[in-house]
Coordinates of C-alpha atoms and ligand atoms in Angstrom, one line a residue:
M1 CA -53.3 -25.4 -27.7
S2 CA -49.8 -26.7 -27.7
D3 CA -47.0 -24.3 -27.2
T4 CA -44.0 -26.4 -26.3
D5 CA -41.7 -24.3 -28.5
T6 CA -41.9 -21.5 -26.0
H7 CA -40.2 -23.4 -23.2
V8 CA -36.4 -23.7 -23.4
D9 CA -34.9 -26.5 -21.4
T10 CA -31.2 -25.9 -20.7
A11 CA -30.6 -28.5 -18.1
L12 CA -27.4 -30.6 -18.6
P13 CA -26.7 -34.2 -17.7
A14 CA -25.9 -34.6 -14.0
P15 CA -22.3 -35.0 -12.8
S16 CA -20.7 -38.5 -12.9
C17 CA -21.7 -40.7 -9.9
V18 CA -22.6 -44.2 -8.7
M19 CA -26.1 -44.5 -7.3
V20 CA -26.1 -47.1 -4.6
I21 CA -29.7 -48.4 -4.0
F22 CA -30.1 -50.1 -0.6
G23 CA -33.3 -52.2 -1.0
A24 CA -32.6 -52.8 -4.7
A25 CA -35.1 -55.7 -5.1
G26 CA -37.9 -53.9 -3.3
D27 CA -41.2 -52.4 -4.5
L28 CA -40.0 -48.7 -4.6
T29 CA -37.0 -49.5 -6.7
K30 CA -39.0 -51.5 -9.2
R31 CA -42.0 -49.3 -9.4
K32 CA -40.4 -45.8 -9.1
L33 CA -36.7 -45.6 -9.0
F34 CA -35.8 -47.5 -12.1
P35 CA -38.6 -46.0 -14.2
A36 CA -37.4 -42.5 -12.9
L37 CA -33.9 -43.3 -14.0
Y38 CA -35.2 -44.4 -17.4
Y39 CA -37.1 -41.1 -17.9
L40 CA -34.1 -39.2 -16.8
S41 CA -32.1 -41.1 -19.4
V42 CA -34.7 -40.3 -22.1
A43 CA -34.4 -36.7 -21.2
N44 CA -30.6 -36.9 -21.4
R45 CA -30.2 -36.0 -17.7
L46 CA -28.3 -39.0 -16.4
P47 CA -24.6 -38.6 -15.9
E48 CA -22.5 -39.5 -19.0
R49 CA -20.4 -41.7 -16.6
F50 CA -22.9 -43.5 -14.4
A51 CA -23.5 -46.7 -12.6
V52 CA -26.2 -48.2 -10.4
L53 CA -25.2 -50.5 -7.6
G54 CA -28.1 -52.4 -6.1
V55 CA -27.7 -53.8 -2.6
S56 CA -30.2 -56.3 -1.1
R57 CA -30.2 -59.6 0.7
E58 CA -31.6 -61.7 -2.2
A59 CA -28.8 -63.9 -3.7
L60 CA -28.5 -62.6 -7.3
S61 CA -25.6 -62.0 -9.7
S62 CA -25.5 -58.7 -11.5
E63 CA -26.8 -60.4 -14.6
Q64 CA -29.7 -61.9 -12.7
Y65 CA -30.5 -58.5 -11.2
R66 CA -30.6 -56.9 -14.7
E67 CA -33.0 -59.7 -15.7
L68 CA -35.1 -59.0 -12.6
M69 CA -35.4 -55.3 -13.6
N70 CA -36.2 -56.3 -17.2
T71 CA -39.1 -58.4 -16.0
E72 CA -40.4 -56.6 -12.9
S73 CA -39.5 -52.9 -13.4
R74 CA -39.9 -52.3 -17.2
V75 CA -43.6 -53.1 -16.9
H76 CA -44.0 -49.9 -14.9
L77 CA -43.0 -47.6 -17.8
D78 CA -45.5 -45.4 -19.5
G79 CA -45.4 -43.7 -22.8
D80 CA -43.3 -44.5 -25.8
Y81 CA -40.7 -47.1 -24.9
S82 CA -37.1 -47.0 -26.2
A83 CA -35.5 -50.4 -25.9
E84 CA -32.1 -48.8 -26.6
V85 CA -32.4 -46.3 -23.7
W86 CA -33.7 -49.0 -21.3
D87 CA -30.9 -51.5 -22.3
R88 CA -28.3 -48.8 -21.8
L89 CA -29.6 -48.1 -18.3
V90 CA -29.8 -51.8 -17.4
Q91 CA -26.3 -52.3 -18.6
C92 CA -25.1 -49.7 -16.0
C93 CA -26.5 -51.9 -13.2
H94 CA -24.5 -54.0 -10.8
Y95 CA -25.6 -55.9 -7.8
L96 CA -24.2 -56.8 -4.4
Q97 CA -25.8 -59.3 -2.1
G98 CA -25.6 -58.3 1.6
D99 CA -27.5 -57.9 4.8
F100 CA -27.8 -54.3 5.9
R101 CA -26.8 -55.2 9.4
D102 CA -23.6 -57.0 8.4
P103 CA -20.4 -54.9 8.5
E104 CA -18.8 -57.2 6.0
A105 CA -21.4 -56.2 3.4
Y106 CA -20.0 -52.6 3.7
E107 CA -16.5 -53.7 3.2
A108 CA -17.6 -55.5 0.1
L109 CA -19.5 -52.3 -0.9
A110 CA -16.4 -50.2 -0.5
K111 CA -14.4 -52.6 -2.7
K112 CA -17.1 -52.7 -5.3
L113 CA -17.5 -48.9 -5.4
S114 CA -13.8 -48.5 -6.0
E115 CA -13.9 -51.0 -8.9
L116 CA -16.9 -49.2 -10.4
D117 CA -15.0 -45.9 -10.1
D118 CA -12.2 -47.4 -12.2
Q119 CA -14.4 -49.2 -14.6
C120 CA -17.0 -46.4 -15.2
Q121 CA -14.9 -43.3 -14.4
T122 CA -17.5 -42.1 -11.8
G123 CA -15.0 -39.9 -10.0
G124 CA -15.7 -41.2 -6.4
N125 CA -19.2 -39.5 -6.2
Y126 CA -21.7 -41.7 -4.4
L127 CA -25.4 -41.2 -4.0
F128 CA -26.7 -43.6 -1.4
Y129 CA -30.4 -44.1 -1.7
M130 CA -32.2 -45.8 1.2
A131 CA -35.1 -47.6 -0.4
T132 CA -35.3 -49.8 2.8
P133 CA -37.6 -50.3 5.7
P134 CA -37.3 -47.1 7.9
A135 CA -35.9 -49.1 10.8
F136 CA -32.6 -49.4 8.8
F137 CA -32.0 -45.7 8.0
G138 CA -29.8 -44.8 10.9
D139 CA -27.9 -48.1 11.0
I140 CA -27.1 -48.1 7.2
A141 CA -25.9 -44.5 7.6
E142 CA -23.6 -45.5 10.4
Q143 CA -22.2 -48.5 8.5
I144 CA -21.5 -46.3 5.5
V145 CA -19.5 -44.0 7.8
N146 CA -17.7 -46.9 9.4
A147 CA -16.7 -48.2 6.0
G148 CA -15.1 -44.8 5.2
L149 CA -17.6 -44.1 2.5
A150 CA -19.2 -40.9 3.8
H151 CA -16.0 -38.8 3.9
E152 CA -15.9 -36.1 1.2
D153 CA -12.6 -35.0 -0.2
E154 CA -11.9 -32.1 -2.5
G155 CA -13.3 -33.2 -5.8
H156 CA -15.9 -35.7 -4.9
W157 CA -19.2 -35.8 -3.0
R158 CA -21.1 -38.4 -0.8
R159 CA -24.9 -37.9 -0.4
L160 CA -27.6 -39.8 1.4
V161 CA -31.2 -40.0 0.3
I162 CA -33.5 -40.9 3.1
E163 CA -37.0 -42.2 2.2
K164 CA -40.1 -41.4 4.2
P165 CA -41.4 -42.0 6.8
F166 CA -38.7 -39.9 8.6
G167 CA -39.5 -41.0 12.2
H168 CA -42.6 -42.3 13.8
D169 CA -43.2 -39.3 16.1
L170 CA -41.3 -36.2 17.2
Q171 CA -39.0 -38.1 19.5
S172 CA -37.9 -40.7 16.9
A173 CA -37.5 -38.0 14.2
R174 CA -35.3 -36.0 16.5
A175 CA -33.3 -39.1 17.4
L176 CA -32.8 -40.0 13.7
N177 CA -31.8 -36.4 12.9
R178 CA -29.3 -36.3 15.8
K179 CA -27.8 -39.6 14.7
L180 CA -27.4 -38.5 11.1
L181 CA -26.1 -35.1 11.9
D182 CA -23.5 -36.6 14.2
M183 CA -22.0 -38.4 11.2
F184 CA -23.0 -36.3 8.2
N185 CA -23.2 -32.6 7.3
E186 CA -26.7 -31.3 6.7
R187 CA -25.8 -30.6 3.1
Q188 CA -25.1 -34.3 2.5
L189 CA -28.6 -35.3 3.7
Y190 CA -31.5 -35.5 1.3
R191 CA -34.8 -36.3 3.2
I192 CA -37.2 -37.1 0.4
D193 CA -40.9 -36.3 0.1
H194 CA -41.9 -37.4 -3.4
Y195 CA -44.8 -35.0 -3.3
L196 CA -42.3 -32.2 -3.7
G197 CA -41.1 -33.8 -6.9
K198 CA -44.4 -33.3 -8.6
E199 CA -44.5 -30.7 -11.3
T200 CA -47.6 -29.0 -10.0
V201 CA -46.2 -28.7 -6.5
Q202 CA -43.1 -27.0 -7.8
N203 CA -45.3 -24.9 -10.0
F204 CA -46.9 -23.4 -6.9
L205 CA -43.7 -21.3 -6.6
A206 CA -43.9 -20.1 -10.2
F207 CA -47.7 -19.5 -9.9
R208 CA -47.5 -17.5 -6.8
F209 CA -44.3 -15.6 -7.3
A210 CA -43.9 -15.1 -11.1
N211 CA -47.4 -13.7 -11.6
G212 CA -48.0 -10.1 -10.5
V213 CA -51.8 -10.6 -10.1
I214 CA -51.6 -13.5 -7.6
E215 CA -49.6 -12.3 -4.6
P216 CA -51.5 -9.1 -3.8
I217 CA -54.7 -11.1 -3.3
W218 CA -53.1 -14.1 -1.5
N219 CA -53.9 -13.1 2.0
R220 CA -56.5 -12.8 4.8
R221 CA -58.0 -9.7 3.2
Y222 CA -59.3 -11.6 0.2
I223 CA -59.2 -15.3 1.1
D224 CA -61.9 -16.8 3.2
H225 CA -60.3 -20.2 3.7
V226 CA -58.1 -22.9 2.1
Q227 CA -58.8 -26.6 1.7
I228 CA -56.2 -29.3 1.0
T229 CA -57.5 -32.7 -0.1
V230 CA -55.4 -35.8 -0.8
A231 CA -57.8 -38.6 -1.5
E232 CA -57.1 -42.1 -2.8
P233 CA -59.5 -44.8 -3.8
L234 CA -57.1 -47.6 -2.9
G235 CA -57.3 -49.5 0.4
V236 CA -54.3 -50.6 2.3
E237 CA -53.1 -53.0 -0.4
N238 CA -50.1 -55.0 0.7
R239 CA -48.8 -52.4 3.2
A240 CA -50.9 -53.5 6.2
S241 CA -47.9 -54.3 8.3
Y242 CA -46.6 -50.7 7.9
Y243 CA -50.0 -49.0 7.8
E244 CA -51.4 -50.6 11.0
G245 CA -48.6 -49.0 13.0
A246 CA -48.8 -45.7 11.1
G247 CA -52.3 -44.7 10.1
A248 CA -53.4 -41.8 7.9
L249 CA -52.2 -39.1 10.3
R250 CA -48.6 -40.2 10.5
D251 CA -48.5 -41.5 6.9
M252 CA -49.7 -38.3 5.2
I253 CA -49.9 -35.2 7.4
P254 CA -46.4 -34.4 8.7
N255 CA -44.9 -34.9 5.2
H256 CA -47.2 -34.5 2.2
L257 CA -50.0 -32.3 3.4
L258 CA -47.9 -30.0 5.5
A259 CA -45.4 -29.7 2.6
V260 CA -48.2 -28.6 0.3
L261 CA -49.5 -26.2 3.0
A262 CA -46.0 -24.7 3.4
M263 CA -45.8 -24.1 -0.4
I264 CA -49.2 -22.4 -0.4
A265 CA -48.7 -20.3 2.7
M266 CA -45.0 -19.4 2.7
E267 CA -43.8 -15.8 2.3
P268 CA -42.0 -14.9 -1.0
P269 CA -38.4 -16.0 -0.7
I270 CA -35.8 -13.4 -1.6
S271 CA -34.3 -15.9 -4.1
F272 CA -34.7 -19.5 -5.2
D273 CA -31.7 -20.5 -3.2
A274 CA -32.4 -23.8 -1.4
D275 CA -32.1 -22.3 2.1
E276 CA -34.1 -19.2 1.3
I277 CA -37.0 -21.3 0.2
R278 CA -36.7 -23.8 3.1
D279 CA -36.3 -20.9 5.6
E280 CA -39.7 -19.5 4.5
Q281 CA -41.3 -23.0 4.7
A282 CA -39.9 -23.6 8.1
R283 CA -41.2 -20.1 9.2
V284 CA -44.7 -20.7 8.1
L285 CA -44.9 -24.2 9.7
R286 CA -43.6 -22.6 13.0
A287 CA -46.5 -20.0 12.7
I288 CA -49.2 -22.7 12.7
Q289 CA -51.1 -22.5 16.0
P290 CA -50.3 -25.6 18.1
L291 CA -53.3 -27.6 19.0
T292 CA -54.3 -27.9 22.7
P293 CA -55.9 -31.2 23.8
E294 CA -59.3 -29.4 23.6
D295 CA -58.5 -28.3 20.0
V296 CA -57.7 -31.9 19.1
L297 CA -61.2 -32.9 20.1
T298 CA -62.9 -30.1 18.2
H299 CA -60.6 -29.5 15.3
T300 CA -59.6 -33.0 14.2
V301 CA -61.6 -35.9 12.9
R302 CA -60.4 -39.5 12.4
G303 CA -62.1 -42.3 10.5
Q304 CA -61.8 -45.9 9.4
Y305 CA -63.6 -47.4 6.4
T306 CA -66.0 -50.3 6.5
S307 CA -67.0 -52.3 3.4
G308 CA -68.7 -50.4 0.6
V309 CA -69.1 -49.8 -3.1
M310 CA -66.5 -47.7 -5.0
A311 CA -67.3 -45.3 -7.8
D312 CA -66.6 -48.1 -10.4
G313 CA -69.2 -50.3 -8.8
M314 CA -66.6 -52.6 -7.1
Q315 CA -67.6 -53.9 -3.7
V316 CA -64.6 -53.7 -1.4
P317 CA -64.1 -55.1 2.1
A318 CA -63.7 -53.2 5.4
Y319 CA -60.3 -52.1 6.5
R320 CA -60.5 -54.6 9.4
Q321 CA -61.1 -57.4 6.9
E322 CA -58.0 -56.6 4.9
A323 CA -55.1 -59.1 5.1
G324 CA -52.7 -58.3 7.9
V325 CA -55.1 -55.9 9.7
A326 CA -56.3 -56.7 13.2
A327 CA -60.0 -57.5 13.5
D328 CA -60.4 -54.8 16.1
S329 CA -57.9 -52.3 14.5
Q330 CA -58.0 -48.8 15.9
T331 CA -55.9 -47.4 13.0
E332 CA -57.4 -44.5 11.2
T333 CA -57.6 -44.5 7.4
F334 CA -59.0 -41.0 7.2
V335 CA -58.1 -37.8 8.9
A336 CA -59.4 -34.2 8.6
M337 CA -58.4 -31.1 10.6
S338 CA -58.5 -27.4 10.6
L339 CA -55.3 -25.3 11.3
M340 CA -54.8 -21.6 11.8
I341 CA -51.6 -19.7 11.0
D342 CA -50.6 -16.9 13.2
S343 CA -49.1 -14.5 10.7
W344 CA -50.1 -11.1 9.3
R345 CA -50.9 -12.8 6.0
W346 CA -53.1 -15.6 7.3
A347 CA -54.6 -14.6 10.7
G348 CA -58.2 -15.7 10.8
V349 CA -58.0 -17.9 7.6
P350 CA -58.6 -21.6 8.4
F351 CA -56.7 -24.2 6.5
Y352 CA -58.8 -27.4 6.3
L353 CA -56.8 -30.6 5.5
R354 CA -58.3 -34.0 4.7
T355 CA -56.8 -37.3 3.5
G356 CA -58.0 -40.8 3.4
K357 CA -58.2 -44.2 1.8
R358 CA -61.1 -45.7 -0.1
M359 CA -62.3 -42.2 -1.1
P360 CA -64.5 -41.8 -4.1
G361 CA -61.5 -41.1 -6.4
R362 CA -57.9 -40.2 -6.7
F363 CA -57.8 -36.5 -6.1
T364 CA -55.1 -34.1 -4.8
E365 CA -56.1 -30.5 -4.9
I366 CA -55.9 -27.2 -3.1
V367 CA -58.9 -25.0 -3.0
V368 CA -58.5 -21.3 -2.3
Q369 CA -61.9 -19.8 -1.6
Y370 CA -62.1 -16.1 -1.8
K371 CA -64.5 -13.9 0.2
H372 CA -68.0 -13.2 -1.1
A373 CA -68.3 -10.1 -3.2
P374 CA -71.0 -7.8 -1.8
N375 CA -74.5 -8.5 -3.1
T376 CA -75.4 -4.9 -3.4
A377 CA -75.6 -4.6 -7.1
F378 CA -77.2 -8.0 -7.6
K379 CA -80.0 -7.9 -5.0
H380 CA -82.7 -8.4 -7.6
S381 CA -80.8 -10.9 -9.8
I382 CA -81.4 -14.6 -10.0
M383 CA -78.7 -16.4 -8.1
K384 CA -78.1 -19.7 -6.5
N385 CA -78.2 -19.5 -2.7
K386 CA -79.3 -15.9 -2.9
H387 CA -75.8 -14.5 -2.8
V388 CA -73.0 -14.1 -5.3
E389 CA -70.9 -17.2 -5.4
P390 CA -67.4 -16.7 -4.0
N391 CA -64.5 -17.0 -6.5
V392 CA -62.7 -20.3 -6.0
M393 CA -59.2 -21.0 -7.2
V394 CA -58.4 -24.7 -7.5
L395 CA -54.8 -26.0 -7.9
R396 CA -55.1 -29.6 -9.1
I397 CA -52.2 -32.1 -8.6
Q398 CA -54.1 -35.3 -9.4
P399 CA -55.5 -36.8 -11.5
S400 CA -54.9 -34.0 -14.1
E401 CA -52.6 -31.2 -13.3
G402 CA -53.9 -27.7 -13.7
I403 CA -55.4 -24.6 -12.2
S404 CA -58.9 -23.3 -12.5
L405 CA -60.6 -20.2 -11.3
G406 CA -64.4 -20.1 -10.7
I407 CA -65.9 -16.8 -11.5
N408 CA -69.5 -15.5 -11.9
A409 CA -70.8 -14.7 -15.4
K410 CA -74.1 -13.4 -16.7
V411 CA -76.3 -16.0 -18.3
P412 CA -77.2 -14.6 -21.8
G413 CA -80.7 -13.2 -21.9
Q414 CA -82.9 -10.4 -20.9
V415 CA -82.6 -10.7 -17.1
M416 CA -79.6 -10.4 -14.9
Q417 CA -79.0 -14.0 -14.0
L418 CA -75.7 -15.0 -12.6
S419 CA -74.0 -18.4 -13.0
P420 CA -70.7 -19.7 -11.8
V421 CA -68.3 -20.6 -14.7
E422 CA -64.7 -21.8 -14.8
M423 CA -61.6 -20.6 -16.4
N424 CA -59.4 -23.7 -16.7
F425 CA -55.7 -24.2 -17.4
S426 CA -54.5 -27.7 -17.9
Y427 CA -50.9 -28.6 -18.0
D428 CA -51.3 -31.2 -20.8
D429 CA -52.8 -28.6 -23.1
Y430 CA -49.7 -26.5 -23.0
F431 CA -46.8 -28.7 -22.2
G432 CA -47.9 -32.2 -23.3
D433 CA -48.2 -35.1 -21.0
E434 CA -44.7 -36.4 -20.2
P435 CA -44.7 -39.7 -18.3
S436 CA -43.1 -39.3 -14.9
T437 CA -42.9 -41.0 -11.5
G438 CA -42.4 -37.8 -9.5
Y439 CA -38.9 -39.0 -8.5
E440 CA -37.0 -37.7 -11.6
T441 CA -36.5 -34.2 -10.5
L442 CA -35.6 -35.3 -7.0
I443 CA -32.9 -37.8 -8.1
Y444 CA -31.5 -35.3 -10.6
D445 CA -31.4 -32.6 -8.0
C446 CA -29.6 -34.8 -5.6
M447 CA -27.0 -35.7 -8.2
K448 CA -26.6 -32.0 -8.9
G449 CA -26.4 -31.1 -5.2
D450 CA -29.6 -29.0 -5.1
P451 CA -31.5 -29.7 -1.8
T452 CA -34.3 -27.2 -2.4
L453 CA -37.0 -29.9 -2.7
F454 CA -35.8 -31.9 0.2
K455 CA -36.7 -31.6 3.8
R456 CA -34.3 -30.0 6.2
A457 CA -34.0 -31.4 9.8
D458 CA -35.9 -28.4 11.4
I459 CA -38.8 -28.7 8.9
I460 CA -39.3 -32.4 9.7
E461 CA -39.2 -31.7 13.4
T462 CA -41.6 -28.8 13.2
A463 CA -44.1 -30.9 11.3
W464 CA -43.9 -33.7 13.9
Q465 CA -44.3 -31.1 16.7
L466 CA -47.6 -30.1 15.1
V467 CA -48.8 -33.6 14.9
E468 CA -47.7 -34.7 18.3
P469 CA -50.6 -33.4 20.4
I470 CA -53.0 -35.2 18.1
L471 CA -51.1 -38.4 18.5
D472 CA -51.2 -37.9 22.3
V473 CA -55.0 -37.3 22.5
W474 CA -55.9 -40.0 20.0
T475 CA -53.7 -42.6 21.9
A476 CA -55.2 -41.6 25.2
L477 CA -58.8 -41.7 23.9
P478 CA -59.2 -44.7 21.5
P479 CA -61.9 -44.2 18.9
R480 CA -65.3 -45.5 19.9
D481 CA -67.1 -45.3 16.6
F482 CA -64.7 -47.2 14.2
P483 CA -65.5 -48.1 11.5
N484 CA -67.3 -44.8 10.8
Y485 CA -67.5 -44.4 7.0
A486 CA -68.3 -46.6 4.1
A487 CA -65.6 -47.3 1.5
G488 CA -66.4 -45.0 -1.5
Q489 CA -67.5 -42.1 0.7
W490 CA -65.8 -38.9 1.7
G491 CA -65.0 -40.0 5.2
P492 CA -67.2 -39.8 8.3
S493 CA -69.9 -37.2 8.7
A494 CA -67.8 -35.4 11.4
A495 CA -65.5 -34.3 8.6
D496 CA -68.4 -32.4 7.0
E497 CA -69.5 -31.0 10.3
L498 CA -66.0 -29.6 10.9
L499 CA -66.6 -27.2 8.1
Q500 CA -70.4 -26.8 8.5
R501 CA -69.7 -25.4 12.0
D502 CA -67.8 -22.6 10.3
G503 CA -70.5 -22.1 7.7
R504 CA -68.4 -23.8 5.0
A505 CA -68.4 -27.0 3.0
W506 CA -65.8 -29.2 1.3
R507 CA -65.6 -28.6 -2.4
I508 CA -66.7 -31.6 -4.5
C509 CA -63.6 -32.8 -6.3
T510 CA -63.9 -33.2 -10.1
D511 CA -61.3 -34.0 -12.8
A512 CA -61.3 -30.5 -14.2
Ligands
NAP1 N1 -43.1 -48.6 -2.3 C1 -43.5 -47.3 -2.4 O1 -44.2 -46.9 -3.3 C2 -43.0 -46.3 -1.5 C3 -43.5 -45.0 -1.6 C4 -43.0 -44.0 -0.7 C5 -42.0 -44.3 0.2 N2 -41.5 -45.6 0.3 C6 -40.5 -46.0 1.3 O2 -39.4 -46.6 0.6 C7 -38.8 -47.6 1.5 C8 -38.8 -48.9 0.7 O3 -40.2 -49.3 0.5 P1 -40.5 -50.6 -0.4 O4 -42.0 -50.5 -0.5 O5 -39.7 -50.7 -1.6 O6 -40.1 -51.8 0.7 P2 -39.8 -53.3 0.3 O7 -40.6 -53.7 -0.9 O8 -40.0 -54.1 1.5 O9 -38.3 -53.3 -0.1 C9 -37.2 -53.3 0.9 C10 -36.0 -54.0 0.3 O10 -35.0 -54.0 1.3 C11 -34.6 -55.4 1.4 N3 -34.2 -55.7 2.8 C12 -35.0 -55.7 3.9 N4 -34.3 -56.0 5.0 C13 -33.0 -56.2 4.5 C14 -31.8 -56.6 5.2 N5 -31.7 -56.8 6.5 N6 -30.7 -56.7 4.4 C15 -30.7 -56.5 3.1 N7 -31.9 -56.2 2.4 C16 -33.0 -56.1 3.1 C17 -35.8 -56.2 1.0 O11 -35.4 -57.5 0.7 P3 -36.5 -58.7 0.9 O12 -37.4 -58.6 -0.3 O13 -35.7 -59.9 0.9 O14 -37.3 -58.5 2.2 C18 -36.3 -55.4 -0.2 O15 -35.5 -55.6 -1.3 C19 -39.6 -47.6 2.8 O16 -39.0 -46.7 3.7 C20 -41.0 -46.9 2.4 O17 -41.6 -46.3 3.4 C21 -42.0 -46.6 -0.5

């Protein structure tokens, strides 16, 4: 059923601004940022007076840069294509060649921005987007300040979007926060986690807090445990140089998985004000029990894939055979763990997290498993496993967005036979399938000055604090069994044992 008439969209175009993209010729800009700007333009959300200024070291004129976007970014658009909208967007683009380390580049930037303000009437509002290698984040911020471009006067704003990864560990994340906060106000800083731009993740808030039936049963009294899975079939692709130094733990846990956990586990905010929501998220992250070194050994699992056959029959090489990966690499491509939250709502309810590369499919889902109903009335019924199956709520983010609830039903016939069935809600059925990169809402929110979906300094640091003991133990005790899972499998057997020990099992991910 399609029911798009029932949702009224009242959002207006964002306020006038120039979006400065550092790293304008890079992968993120071509694959995500430009397509996101295009989708925003289709939705009439881009400012009426708007310009993009790309900064990178490649020697290009503005005209050549527009051509580059025409050939290398347009191919990433999905859905119906409007040449008129695309051309209008590309015509707003300008380019400045410069090295991020060169102070003269920022003098040229200041001059160019002033020209664009005159030419495009953008009112002195600048959104600086750092689509650059993370090593440049602090230095670019400093150069922006030195060039006098960070100062906000009455009537205009200056904002900084910082890509992930934000730091490499707790110490570096703290150092970067300190550096940024010495120069900028927290409200000028937008630390991005594109997971929070996904519709379904935002919908967790609506699902939990706009439905009277959900919150009363969202606690330890009814819920047995929660699983969060982020699985991807891809290998390391062309990111080996980054991934070798990061690994699955750093790459996914302190940002995406803990962001999702916080949405699922947070207390109801008193309003949808940015800081009310972020206060609750920070609080629940602080309530996660820190892992002792012994806990790290028993509650975490790491893995690295060897060669194998993927679901589509493709034979793929081992991680250690990928270009740019050391032949004896100790980098993990899979991680699983169980965490406990010390709060009245969640005491005693394990949260199991897993994420990995070369998994059987592209799945991101949250499984909320309820406690078993008593068997009393069904002792003599025909049931799988001899007990009533627990209800399972699945919140799917990828590949298809939706929510399902597993319930028990009677199989038609003369005997009381129970069978698990599913009630399924799919986003596409109700709201249609709008193409999106996940960056649209985030860019739009930043232009409007709404930081709700961005990470505050304390949230980033609390997340790293949780990961730090794992990094310490794993560094001190290098893995002895790598590689320990075949590409195309759900990680090493130890990940299954992590749940089996508690009498539980990972849910088999499906596309519905
Ligand atoms: N790509 C993604 O899908 C993705 C997803 C999530 C987060 N991110 C984050 O987004 C950021 C950018 O990633 P990316 O994949 O787009 O990286 P990338 O493809 O390497 O792009 C970086 C850009 O910065 C330019 N650059 C590097 N050093 C420079 C310097 N000294 N002066 C001027 N320009 C310089 C590069 O120019 P050259 O081409 O000449 O080197 C390139 O245009 C990273 O922090 C990454 O972690 C990326």
